[in-house]
XYZ file of C-alpha atoms in Angstrom:
356
model
C 10.112 2.766 -4.205
C 10.520 6.265 -5.614
C 13.355 7.799 -3.631
C 15.013 9.263 -6.745
C 11.960 11.227 -7.895
C 11.346 14.902 -7.025
C 8.399 15.903 -4.858
C 4.846 15.477 -6.087
C 4.387 19.178 -6.890
C 7.191 18.996 -9.474
C 5.720 15.833 -10.968
C 2.210 17.271 -11.066
C 3.521 20.356 -12.891
C 5.219 18.014 -15.383
C 1.924 16.149 -15.791
C 0.014 19.369 -16.523
C 2.701 20.427 -19.019
C 2.929 16.938 -20.555
C 6.678 17.319 -20.106
C 8.358 14.794 -22.397
C 11.485 14.927 -20.230
C 9.650 12.742 -17.694
C 8.277 10.250 -20.210
C 9.205 6.788 -18.979
C 10.897 8.150 -15.847
C 7.748 8.703 -13.790
C 4.143 7.526 -13.947
C 0.918 8.737 -12.375
C -1.862 6.648 -10.861
C -5.237 8.400 -10.837
C -7.046 7.287 -7.693
C -10.481 8.397 -8.923
C -10.301 6.095 -11.966
C -7.721 3.445 -11.030
C -5.757 4.192 -14.220
C -1.936 4.340 -14.545
C -0.665 6.880 -17.089
C 2.490 8.400 -18.503
C 2.968 12.052 -17.582
C 2.524 12.892 -21.272
C -0.905 11.239 -21.481
C -3.302 13.267 -23.693
C -6.292 12.520 -21.447
C -7.925 15.216 -19.327
C -5.695 15.995 -16.370
C -6.796 14.764 -12.923
C -7.023 16.891 -9.801
C -3.846 17.127 -7.749
C -5.361 15.230 -4.808
C -6.218 12.280 -7.079
C -2.622 11.697 -8.207
C -0.115 9.162 -6.921
C 3.305 9.062 -8.589
C 5.572 6.073 -9.239
C 9.052 5.576 -10.641
C 8.239 2.224 -12.244
C 5.249 0.732 -14.013
C 5.481 -2.312 -11.758
C 5.058 -0.170 -8.631
C 1.889 1.328 -10.079
C 0.456 -2.057 -10.979
C 1.275 -3.441 -7.519
C -0.629 -0.476 -6.048
C -3.723 -1.606 -7.942
C -3.708 0.663 -11.006
C -4.317 -0.646 -14.529
C -2.497 0.695 -17.608
C -4.153 3.505 -19.559
C -5.460 2.512 -22.994
C -4.771 5.994 -24.394
C -1.109 6.550 -23.515
C -0.121 2.844 -23.096
C 2.498 3.362 -20.347
C 3.984 -0.088 -20.878
C 4.453 0.398 -24.599
C 7.834 2.248 -24.701
C 9.587 -0.555 -22.849
C 7.693 -3.146 -24.820
C 8.704 -1.633 -28.163
C 12.369 -2.211 -27.336
C 11.795 -5.934 -26.872
C 9.506 -7.839 -29.274
C 8.892 -10.623 -26.754
C 7.844 -8.158 -24.067
C 5.685 -6.308 -26.583
C 3.875 -9.498 -27.565
C 3.186 -10.539 -23.967
C 1.971 -7.090 -22.947
C -0.430 -7.124 -25.884
C -1.641 -10.582 -24.844
C -2.180 -9.447 -21.247
C -4.101 -6.345 -22.328
C -6.274 -8.436 -24.637
C -7.133 -10.967 -21.912
C -6.342 -9.585 -18.412
C -8.197 -12.435 -16.680
C -6.123 -15.218 -18.269
C -4.279 -17.491 -15.847
C -0.726 -17.566 -17.215
C 1.835 -20.285 -16.508
C 5.432 -20.816 -17.571
C 4.201 -23.514 -19.938
C 2.180 -20.890 -21.805
C 5.360 -18.889 -22.357
C 7.155 -21.962 -23.679
C 4.211 -22.729 -25.977
C 4.573 -19.239 -27.450
C 8.249 -19.865 -28.121
C 9.650 -17.872 -25.188
C 12.325 -18.887 -22.713
C 10.775 -18.303 -19.232
C 14.066 -17.206 -17.648
C 14.693 -14.669 -20.422
C 11.153 -13.294 -20.069
C 11.548 -13.134 -16.299
C 14.721 -11.049 -16.564
C 13.257 -8.776 -19.246
C 10.127 -7.939 -17.275
C 12.111 -7.451 -14.059
C 14.381 -5.027 -15.889
C 11.563 -3.046 -17.508
C 8.808 -3.223 -14.886
C 10.318 -4.320 -11.575
C 8.254 -7.558 -11.578
C 8.015 -10.712 -13.640
C 5.339 -11.204 -16.285
C 3.640 -13.912 -14.201
C 3.612 -11.587 -11.171
C 2.139 -8.804 -13.308
C -0.598 -11.092 -14.609
C -1.369 -12.398 -11.111
C -1.585 -8.887 -9.616
C -3.887 -7.739 -12.420
C -6.257 -10.652 -11.877
C -6.315 -10.536 -8.093
C -6.945 -6.795 -7.871
C -10.032 -7.227 -10.030
C -11.393 -9.753 -7.534
C -10.565 -7.608 -4.505
C -12.406 -4.686 -6.068
C -15.508 -6.824 -6.569
C -15.476 -8.016 -2.940
C -14.959 -4.493 -1.598
C -18.086 -3.449 -3.520
C -20.153 -6.144 -1.742
C -19.924 -8.515 -4.691
C -20.310 -12.264 -4.296
C -17.219 -14.428 -3.898
C -18.042 -16.300 -7.101
C -18.247 -12.983 -8.986
C -14.916 -11.894 -7.499
C -13.415 -15.224 -8.504
C -14.603 -14.833 -12.081
C -13.537 -11.165 -12.247
C -10.097 -12.264 -11.097
C -9.986 -14.846 -13.891
C -9.885 -17.924 -11.649
C -11.831 -20.903 -12.960
C -11.143 -22.731 -9.708
C -12.627 -21.462 -6.470
C -9.881 -23.229 -4.521
C -7.157 -21.462 -6.537
C -8.808 -18.074 -5.981
C -9.124 -18.674 -2.238
C -5.471 -19.768 -2.084
C -4.290 -16.645 -3.938
C -6.520 -14.452 -1.801
C -5.239 -16.106 1.373
C -1.621 -15.511 0.358
C -2.412 -11.831 -0.216
C -4.526 -11.153 2.898
C -4.049 -14.220 5.049
C -7.725 -15.231 4.974
C -9.884 -16.875 2.292
C -12.693 -14.725 0.863
C -15.310 -16.917 2.573
C -14.001 -15.743 5.956
C -15.334 -12.239 5.273
C -18.995 -11.741 6.265
C -21.477 -9.236 4.831
C -22.921 -8.350 8.276
C -19.587 -8.269 10.112
C -18.778 -6.132 13.157
C -15.387 -5.182 11.679
C -15.020 -4.109 8.059
C -11.947 -3.719 5.867
C -11.439 -1.308 2.997
C -8.565 0.012 0.867
C -7.490 3.492 -0.137
C -4.514 5.042 -1.886
C -1.848 7.191 -0.217
C 1.284 8.861 -1.637
C 3.298 5.971 -0.156
C 1.135 3.213 -1.575
C -2.232 1.595 -0.817
C -3.301 1.020 2.786
C -5.933 -1.239 4.310
C -8.013 -0.060 7.261
C -10.184 -2.213 9.519
C -12.708 -0.571 11.816
C -15.958 -1.048 13.675
C -18.577 1.680 13.895
C -16.542 3.732 16.384
C -12.896 2.555 16.511
C -9.998 1.869 14.143
C -8.511 -1.606 14.683
C -5.855 -1.840 11.959
C -4.127 0.431 9.456
C -1.346 -1.063 7.344
C 0.333 -0.769 3.964
C -1.022 -3.615 1.866
C 2.443 -4.981 1.037
C 3.478 -5.387 4.686
C 4.657 -8.965 5.128
C 2.978 -9.277 8.533
C -0.450 -8.217 7.211
C -1.802 -11.766 6.631
C -0.839 -12.753 10.191
C -2.352 -9.558 11.619
C -5.639 -10.101 9.789
C -5.811 -13.710 10.975
C -5.259 -12.554 14.556
C -7.875 -9.836 14.201
C -10.362 -12.263 12.675
C -9.878 -14.573 15.645
C -10.255 -11.717 18.134
C -13.603 -10.681 16.619
C -14.741 -14.340 16.435
C -14.820 -14.338 12.656
C -16.956 -11.211 12.330
C -14.763 -9.540 9.695
C -16.025 -8.296 6.344
C -15.510 -5.853 3.505
C -16.895 -2.350 3.556
C -16.380 1.117 4.951
C -17.359 2.459 8.359
C -16.971 6.035 9.751
C -13.505 5.562 11.372
C -12.071 4.520 7.982
C -13.476 7.634 6.313
C -12.071 9.689 9.179
C -8.558 8.238 9.075
C -8.395 8.562 5.290
C -9.307 12.259 5.539
C -6.763 12.861 8.311
C -4.051 10.987 6.390
C -4.797 13.186 3.375
C -4.197 16.253 5.570
C -1.026 14.653 6.928
C 0.494 13.789 3.555
C -0.358 17.195 2.075
C 1.223 19.186 4.902
C -1.965 20.482 6.524
C -1.918 18.655 9.865
C -0.157 15.824 11.703
C -2.904 15.414 14.307
C -4.893 12.174 14.528
C -7.840 11.831 16.882
C -9.467 8.597 15.721
C -10.460 6.309 18.628
C -8.226 3.233 18.491
C -8.904 -0.357 19.491
C -5.551 -1.776 20.614
C -5.013 -5.529 20.431
C -2.010 -6.314 22.598
C -0.784 -7.094 26.087
C -1.017 -4.326 28.714
C 2.707 -3.622 28.281
C 2.485 -3.523 24.496
C -0.516 -1.182 24.647
C 1.381 1.048 27.083
C 4.223 1.322 24.549
C 1.745 2.222 21.808
C 0.199 4.864 24.063
C 3.668 6.309 24.664
C 4.409 6.419 20.939
C 1.354 8.613 20.431
C 2.861 11.258 22.724
C 5.945 11.705 20.502
C 5.694 15.019 18.619
C 5.643 14.934 14.835
C 9.111 15.653 13.515
C 10.854 14.178 16.572
C 13.084 11.102 16.701
C 13.680 8.885 19.743
C 15.725 5.765 20.415
C 14.302 2.620 21.983
C 16.312 3.304 25.137
C 14.862 6.821 25.363
C 11.354 5.386 25.149
C 12.283 2.937 27.912
C 13.428 5.780 30.157
C 10.276 7.797 29.437
C 8.249 4.780 30.562
C 10.394 4.293 33.681
C 11.383 0.893 32.309
C 15.105 1.426 31.548
C 15.787 -2.332 31.378
C 13.010 -3.013 28.866
C 14.619 -1.708 25.675
C 14.294 -5.005 23.799
C 10.687 -5.519 24.885
C 9.885 -1.995 23.748
C 11.502 -2.685 20.396
C 9.315 -5.794 19.996
C 6.189 -3.826 20.932
C 7.187 -1.123 18.467
C 7.501 -3.726 15.711
C 4.137 -5.262 16.610
C 2.276 -2.016 15.975
C -0.588 -2.615 13.535
C -1.883 0.947 13.225
C 0.762 2.588 11.039
C 1.421 6.351 11.110
C -1.394 7.072 13.606
C 0.684 5.183 16.183
C 4.004 6.653 14.991
C 6.451 3.789 15.436
C 8.427 5.343 12.540
C 9.669 8.028 14.975
C 11.837 5.483 16.821
C 15.362 4.659 15.598
C 18.355 2.697 16.761
C 20.664 4.237 19.350
C 23.219 4.930 16.601
C 20.671 6.844 14.514
C 20.077 4.008 12.048
C 16.570 3.531 10.664
C 16.425 -0.103 11.912
C 13.368 -2.168 11.049
C 10.025 -0.865 9.839
C 7.239 -3.172 8.716
C 6.209 -0.866 5.892
C 9.761 -0.760 4.507
C 12.746 1.403 5.431
C 12.184 3.606 2.374
C 8.727 4.511 3.719
C 10.171 5.207 7.170
C 12.664 7.646 5.640
C 9.905 9.313 3.613
C 7.741 9.722 6.718
C 10.628 11.225 8.676
C 11.390 13.622 5.819
C 7.721 14.576 5.486
C 7.385 15.334 9.210
C 10.187 17.877 9.252
C 7.629 20.486 8.257
C 5.660 19.712 11.425
C 8.604 19.794 13.819
C 7.968 23.338 15.107
C 4.261 23.701 14.373
C 2.405 20.675 15.768
C 2.750 17.821 18.160
C 0.598 14.846 18.949
C -0.993 15.507 22.342
C -0.104 13.336 25.312
């Protein structure tokens, strides 16, 4: 979450100027390299479109970035705490190591003290940081058509069962469930609000979600069942297309999406999703207003459930629906993202609308 940071233009200017005022207060992930840096990093500055900004180191690591070896973004916090400094050095020296609480005890650390220290400095525990670092290495290997055993080793798992279990917790399916010649293929890309996963066939987009959405494992299991297990890693044209259109959307160029969608839901649920796509960018509606627009005034709760079941984020704009009292209510990607999307779309309120 980065609600207390200024907009990306201010942060990018600070990055170009190596403004020390932002040192430790904001961090930049470079999507072209996968590196997380301080804004004062001496390395060559990335292009504006390749930058994603974070208010904590933990948020950057969760998004899949690895710490820069030139500016050492974790070092300032580590220097203030010798125990944290030692563990960060150990993690950087051996990022594939499988850490346990017993390892911390063996090094003379109290696990609860270390847990609190890392939460305070990085927004995650040391064991969570180590696990994320290892698993992202494996996911990258699989996305590049690597073998499962190679992904397992890149992720630092000596046990195939342990790797499959960790993978399943993250995506809901073991790596062996993903086929090389699949009809549907999944790939990741970065956005200003965090990484997203897209699943498409050669012509249609089937799923678009933030990778930390709690319902993602269930959605992928359901999708895998619907396509009779023909789900794999890779990139097909609809994923390229939605990434390009999302880039336009986040950078204020256009809020129009015209990717063909494959909707997996009941006829009523699909009708709700179709209705959501008619809501103009920058507008806000209540569930009861959607019910009236559909001539189903007694179906407010069913519409709310259909809204929550949406698995194509942003393109099907369920974030434009609020409670009758104006409250944000639930959003699978997190209420902070819903607020950011609403704020972003204000610029589109009088210029564009999504066609009916």
